[in-house]
CSV table of C-alpha atoms in Angstrom, one decimal:
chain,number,residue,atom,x,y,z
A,1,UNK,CA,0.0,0.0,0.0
A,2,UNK,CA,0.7,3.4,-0.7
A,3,UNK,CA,2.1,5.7,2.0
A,4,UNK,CA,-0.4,8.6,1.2
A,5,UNK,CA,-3.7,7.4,-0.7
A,6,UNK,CA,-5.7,9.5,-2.4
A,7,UNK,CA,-9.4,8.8,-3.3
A,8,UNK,CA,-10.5,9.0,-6.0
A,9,UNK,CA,-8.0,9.5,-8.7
A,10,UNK,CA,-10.2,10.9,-11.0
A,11,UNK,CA,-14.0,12.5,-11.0
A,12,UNK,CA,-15.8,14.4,-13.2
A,13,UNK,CA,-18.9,16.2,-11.5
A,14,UNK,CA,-21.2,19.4,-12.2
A,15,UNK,CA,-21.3,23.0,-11.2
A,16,UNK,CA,-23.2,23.2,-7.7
A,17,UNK,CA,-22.4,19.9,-6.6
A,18,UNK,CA,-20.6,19.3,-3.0
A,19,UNK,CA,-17.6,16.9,-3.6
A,20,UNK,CA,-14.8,15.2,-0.8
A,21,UNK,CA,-11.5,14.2,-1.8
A,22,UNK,CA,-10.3,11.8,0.4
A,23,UNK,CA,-6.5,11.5,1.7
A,24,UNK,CA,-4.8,8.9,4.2
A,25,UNK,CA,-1.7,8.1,5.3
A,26,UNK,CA,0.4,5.5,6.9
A,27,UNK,CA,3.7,7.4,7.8
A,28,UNK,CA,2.4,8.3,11.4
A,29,UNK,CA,3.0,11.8,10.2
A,30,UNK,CA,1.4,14.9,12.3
A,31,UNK,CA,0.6,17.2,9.5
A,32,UNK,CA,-0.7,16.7,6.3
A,33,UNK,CA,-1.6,19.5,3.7
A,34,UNK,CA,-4.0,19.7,0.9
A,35,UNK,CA,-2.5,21.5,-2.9
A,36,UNK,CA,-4.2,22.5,-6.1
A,37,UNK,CA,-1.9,22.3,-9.3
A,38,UNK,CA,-3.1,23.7,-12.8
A,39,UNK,CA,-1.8,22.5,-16.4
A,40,UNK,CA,1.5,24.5,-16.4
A,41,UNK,CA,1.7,25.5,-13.2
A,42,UNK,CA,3.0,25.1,-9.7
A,43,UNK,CA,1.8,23.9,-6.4
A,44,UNK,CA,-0.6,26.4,-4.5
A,45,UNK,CA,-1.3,25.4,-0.9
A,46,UNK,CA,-5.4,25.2,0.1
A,47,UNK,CA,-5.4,24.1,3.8
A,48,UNK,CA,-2.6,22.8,5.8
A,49,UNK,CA,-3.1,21.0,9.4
A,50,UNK,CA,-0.2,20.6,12.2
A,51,UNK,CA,-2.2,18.2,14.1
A,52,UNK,CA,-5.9,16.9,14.4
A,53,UNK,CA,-6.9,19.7,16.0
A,54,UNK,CA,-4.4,22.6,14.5
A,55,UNK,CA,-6.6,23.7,11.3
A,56,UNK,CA,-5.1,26.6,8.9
A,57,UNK,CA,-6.2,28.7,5.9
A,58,UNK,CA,-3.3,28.4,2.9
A,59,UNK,CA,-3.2,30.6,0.1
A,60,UNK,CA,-6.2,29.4,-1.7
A,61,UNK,CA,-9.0,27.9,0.5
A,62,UNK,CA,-11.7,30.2,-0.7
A,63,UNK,CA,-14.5,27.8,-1.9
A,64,UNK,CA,-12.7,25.0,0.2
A,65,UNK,CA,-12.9,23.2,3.2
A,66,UNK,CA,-11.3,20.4,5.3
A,67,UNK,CA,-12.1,17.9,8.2
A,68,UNK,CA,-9.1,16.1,10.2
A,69,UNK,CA,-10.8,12.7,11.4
A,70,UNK,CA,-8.0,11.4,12.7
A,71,UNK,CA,-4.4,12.0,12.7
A,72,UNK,CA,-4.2,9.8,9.5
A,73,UNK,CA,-7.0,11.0,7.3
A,74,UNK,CA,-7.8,14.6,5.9
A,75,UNK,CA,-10.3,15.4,3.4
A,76,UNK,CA,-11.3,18.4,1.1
A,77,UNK,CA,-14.8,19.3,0.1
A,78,UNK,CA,-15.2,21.4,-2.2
A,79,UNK,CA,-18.9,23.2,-0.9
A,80,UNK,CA,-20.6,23.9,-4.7
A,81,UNK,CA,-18.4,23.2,-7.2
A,82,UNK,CA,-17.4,25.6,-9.8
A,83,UNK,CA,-15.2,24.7,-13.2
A,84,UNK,CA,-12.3,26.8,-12.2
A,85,UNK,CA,-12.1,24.5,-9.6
A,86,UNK,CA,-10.9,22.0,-12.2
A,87,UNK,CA,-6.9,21.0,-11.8
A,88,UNK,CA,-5.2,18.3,-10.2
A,89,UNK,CA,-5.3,18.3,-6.2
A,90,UNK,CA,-2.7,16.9,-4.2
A,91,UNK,CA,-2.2,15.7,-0.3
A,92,UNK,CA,0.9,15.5,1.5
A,93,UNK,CA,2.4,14.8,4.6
A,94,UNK,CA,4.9,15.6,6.9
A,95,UNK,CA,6.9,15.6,10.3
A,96,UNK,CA,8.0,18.6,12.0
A,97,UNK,CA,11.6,18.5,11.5
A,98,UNK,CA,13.4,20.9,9.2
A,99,UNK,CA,15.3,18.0,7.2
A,100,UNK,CA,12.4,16.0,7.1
A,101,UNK,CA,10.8,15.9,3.2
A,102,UNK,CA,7.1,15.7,2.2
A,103,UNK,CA,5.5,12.7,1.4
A,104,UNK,CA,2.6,12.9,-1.4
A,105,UNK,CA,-0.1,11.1,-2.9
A,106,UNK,CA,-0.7,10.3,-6.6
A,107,UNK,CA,-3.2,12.9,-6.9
A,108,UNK,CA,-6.5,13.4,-8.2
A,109,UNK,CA,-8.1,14.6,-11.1
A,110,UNK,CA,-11.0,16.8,-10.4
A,111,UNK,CA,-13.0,18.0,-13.4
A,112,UNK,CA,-16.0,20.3,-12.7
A,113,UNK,CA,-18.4,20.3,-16.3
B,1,UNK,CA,9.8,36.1,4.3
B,2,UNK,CA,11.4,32.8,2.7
B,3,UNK,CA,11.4,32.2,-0.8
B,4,UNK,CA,12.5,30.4,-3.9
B,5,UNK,CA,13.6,31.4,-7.2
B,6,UNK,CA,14.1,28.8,-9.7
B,7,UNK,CA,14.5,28.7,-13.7
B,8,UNK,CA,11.6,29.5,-16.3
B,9,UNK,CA,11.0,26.2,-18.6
B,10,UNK,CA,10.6,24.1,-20.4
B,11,UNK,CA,14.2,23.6,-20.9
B,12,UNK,CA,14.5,21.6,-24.0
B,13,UNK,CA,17.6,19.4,-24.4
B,14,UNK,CA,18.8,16.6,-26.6
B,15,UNK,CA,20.0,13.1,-24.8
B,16,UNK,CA,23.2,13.1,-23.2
B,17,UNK,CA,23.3,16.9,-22.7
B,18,UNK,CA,24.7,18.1,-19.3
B,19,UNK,CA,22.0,19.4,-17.3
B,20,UNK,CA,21.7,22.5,-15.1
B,21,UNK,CA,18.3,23.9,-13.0
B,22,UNK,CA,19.0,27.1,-11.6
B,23,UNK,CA,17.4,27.8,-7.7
B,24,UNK,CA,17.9,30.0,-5.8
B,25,UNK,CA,16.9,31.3,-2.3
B,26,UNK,CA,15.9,33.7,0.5
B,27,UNK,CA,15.9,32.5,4.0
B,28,UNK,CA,16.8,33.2,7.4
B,29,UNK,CA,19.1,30.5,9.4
B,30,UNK,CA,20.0,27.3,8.2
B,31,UNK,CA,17.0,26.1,5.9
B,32,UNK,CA,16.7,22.7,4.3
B,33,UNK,CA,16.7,22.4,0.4
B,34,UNK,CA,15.4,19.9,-1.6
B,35,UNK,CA,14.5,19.1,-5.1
B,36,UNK,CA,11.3,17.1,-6.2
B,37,UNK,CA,11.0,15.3,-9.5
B,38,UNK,CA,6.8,14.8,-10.8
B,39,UNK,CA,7.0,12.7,-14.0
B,40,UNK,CA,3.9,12.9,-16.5
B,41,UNK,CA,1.0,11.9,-14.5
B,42,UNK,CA,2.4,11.3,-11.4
B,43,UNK,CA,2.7,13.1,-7.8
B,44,UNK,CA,5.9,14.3,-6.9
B,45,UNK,CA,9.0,12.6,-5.6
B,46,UNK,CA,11.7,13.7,-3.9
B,47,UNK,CA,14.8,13.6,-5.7
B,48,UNK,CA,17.2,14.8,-3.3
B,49,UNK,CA,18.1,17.0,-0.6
B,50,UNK,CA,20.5,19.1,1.4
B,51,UNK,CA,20.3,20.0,5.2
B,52,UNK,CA,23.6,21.9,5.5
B,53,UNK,CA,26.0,24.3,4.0
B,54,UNK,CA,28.2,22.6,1.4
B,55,UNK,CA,26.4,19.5,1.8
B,56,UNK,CA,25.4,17.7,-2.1
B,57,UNK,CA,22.5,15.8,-2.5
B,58,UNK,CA,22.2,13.4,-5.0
B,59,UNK,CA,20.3,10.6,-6.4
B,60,UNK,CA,20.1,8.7,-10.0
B,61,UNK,CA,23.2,10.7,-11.4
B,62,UNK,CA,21.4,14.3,-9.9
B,63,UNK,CA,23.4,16.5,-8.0
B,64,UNK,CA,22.6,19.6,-5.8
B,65,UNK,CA,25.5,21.4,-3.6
B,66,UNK,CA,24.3,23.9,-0.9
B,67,UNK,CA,25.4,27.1,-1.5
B,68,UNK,CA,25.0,29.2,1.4
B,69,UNK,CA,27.6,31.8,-0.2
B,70,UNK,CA,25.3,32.1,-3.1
B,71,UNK,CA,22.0,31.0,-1.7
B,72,UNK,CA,21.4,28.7,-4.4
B,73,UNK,CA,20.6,24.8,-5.0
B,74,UNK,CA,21.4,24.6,-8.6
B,75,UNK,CA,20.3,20.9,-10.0
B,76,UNK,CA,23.3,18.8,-12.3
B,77,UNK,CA,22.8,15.9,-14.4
B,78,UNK,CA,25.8,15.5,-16.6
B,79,UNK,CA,24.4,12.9,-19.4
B,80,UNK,CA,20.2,13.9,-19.2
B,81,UNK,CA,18.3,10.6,-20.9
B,82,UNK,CA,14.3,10.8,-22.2
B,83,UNK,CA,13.1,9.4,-18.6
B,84,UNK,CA,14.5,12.6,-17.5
B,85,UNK,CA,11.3,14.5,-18.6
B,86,UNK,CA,9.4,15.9,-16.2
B,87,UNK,CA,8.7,19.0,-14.0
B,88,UNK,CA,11.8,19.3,-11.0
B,89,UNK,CA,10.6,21.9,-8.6
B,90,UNK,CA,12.8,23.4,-6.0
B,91,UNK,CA,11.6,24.0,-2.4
B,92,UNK,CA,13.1,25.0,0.9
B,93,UNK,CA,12.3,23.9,4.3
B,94,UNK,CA,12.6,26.9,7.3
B,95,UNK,CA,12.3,28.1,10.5
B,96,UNK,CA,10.4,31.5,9.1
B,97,UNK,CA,7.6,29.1,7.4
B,98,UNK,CA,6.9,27.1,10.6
B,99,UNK,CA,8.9,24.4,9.0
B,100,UNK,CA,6.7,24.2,5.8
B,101,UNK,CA,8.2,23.7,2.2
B,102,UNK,CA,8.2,26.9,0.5
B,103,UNK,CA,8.1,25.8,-3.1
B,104,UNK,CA,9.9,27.1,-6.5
B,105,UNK,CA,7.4,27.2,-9.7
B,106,UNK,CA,8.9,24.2,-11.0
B,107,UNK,CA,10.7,23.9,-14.6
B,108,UNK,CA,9.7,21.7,-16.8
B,109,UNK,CA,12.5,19.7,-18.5
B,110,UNK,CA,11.9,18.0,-22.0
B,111,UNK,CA,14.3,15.9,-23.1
B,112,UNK,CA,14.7,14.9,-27.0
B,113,UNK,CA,15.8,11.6,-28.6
């Protein structure tokens, strides 16, 4: 099994509809972080946790929330979908150390018609 | 606050070319750098890191020397091969950012037959 799972890897749904992405891990890592990448572009950071109960706003989390069930699983919802919601969302996770690296899932697809 | 500069792509190259990524960066103390690799269709990987002044990450034939003279983390490959496509983004790991990767745009490396 993977170390950081994403669910699913690919979905196609319509404007207005609520959607969750799912993300676990099985690195026993505290914090785990939700990204949106577009074609041609970089990572932008949507929410970012520290711990199950240590929630935080990244630089795009308009239109976006998160739930941390546990300290392996963290989801996004997106509330009504909108097509420039459409890209490729990634979740990682980490320790706390400064040498330590990010772990990440495969991604998922999200396309909003 | 922290940052990372790295080169605009794509960098186009034929096979067996040497290869250099230019990154550099702005931080306070002693940061972590790494570089992560994301082939076509894939989440990323980390290629390699460096926790220390003067230390040199490498992995499959990459190299990266910490700078801390010239505050870069320029990426090496001296013979670059078709599997080398993909997008390598540079990122840094500091104090300032609570410890989060602060993250390059990423250049995207095509390599030619």
């Amino acid at each position: 099994d993977a170390d950081v799972t994403q669910t699913p890897r690919n979905r196609i749904t319509k404007t207005g509809k609520r959607i969750m992405l799912e993300c676990s891990q099985t690195k026993g890592h505290d914090r785990m972080y939700w990204y949106r990448q577009d074609p041609g572009l970089g990572l932008r950071l949507i929410y970012y946790s520290f711990d199950v109960k240590d929630i935080n706003k990244g630089e795009i989390s308009d239109g976006y929330s998160v739930s941390r069930q546990a300290q392996a699983k963290f989801s996004l919802s997106l509330e009504s979908a909108i097509p420039n919601q459409t890209a490729l969302y990634f979740c990682a996770t980490s320790d706390n150390r400064r040498v330590g690296g990010y772990t990440f899932g495969s991604g998922t697809r999200l396309t909003v018609v | 606050g922290d940052s990372v500069t790295q080169m605009e792509g794509p960098v186009t190259l034929s096979e067996e070319a040497f290869l250099t990524i230019n990154c550099t960066y702005t931080a306070t103390g002693y940061p972590s750098l790494f570089w992560y690799v994301q082939y076509p269709g894939e989440g990323l990987q980390l290629l390699l890191k460096a926790t220390k002044a003067d230390d040199k990450g490498s992995n499959k034939g990459f190299e990266a020397t910490y700078r801390k003279e010239t505050t870069s983390f320029h990426l090496e490959k001296g013979s670059v091969q078709v599997s080398d496509s993909a997008v390598y983004f540079c990122a840094l790991r500091g104090m300032d950012s609570n410890y989060q990767l602060i993250w390059g745009a990423g250049t995207k490396l095509i390599i030619k037959p």
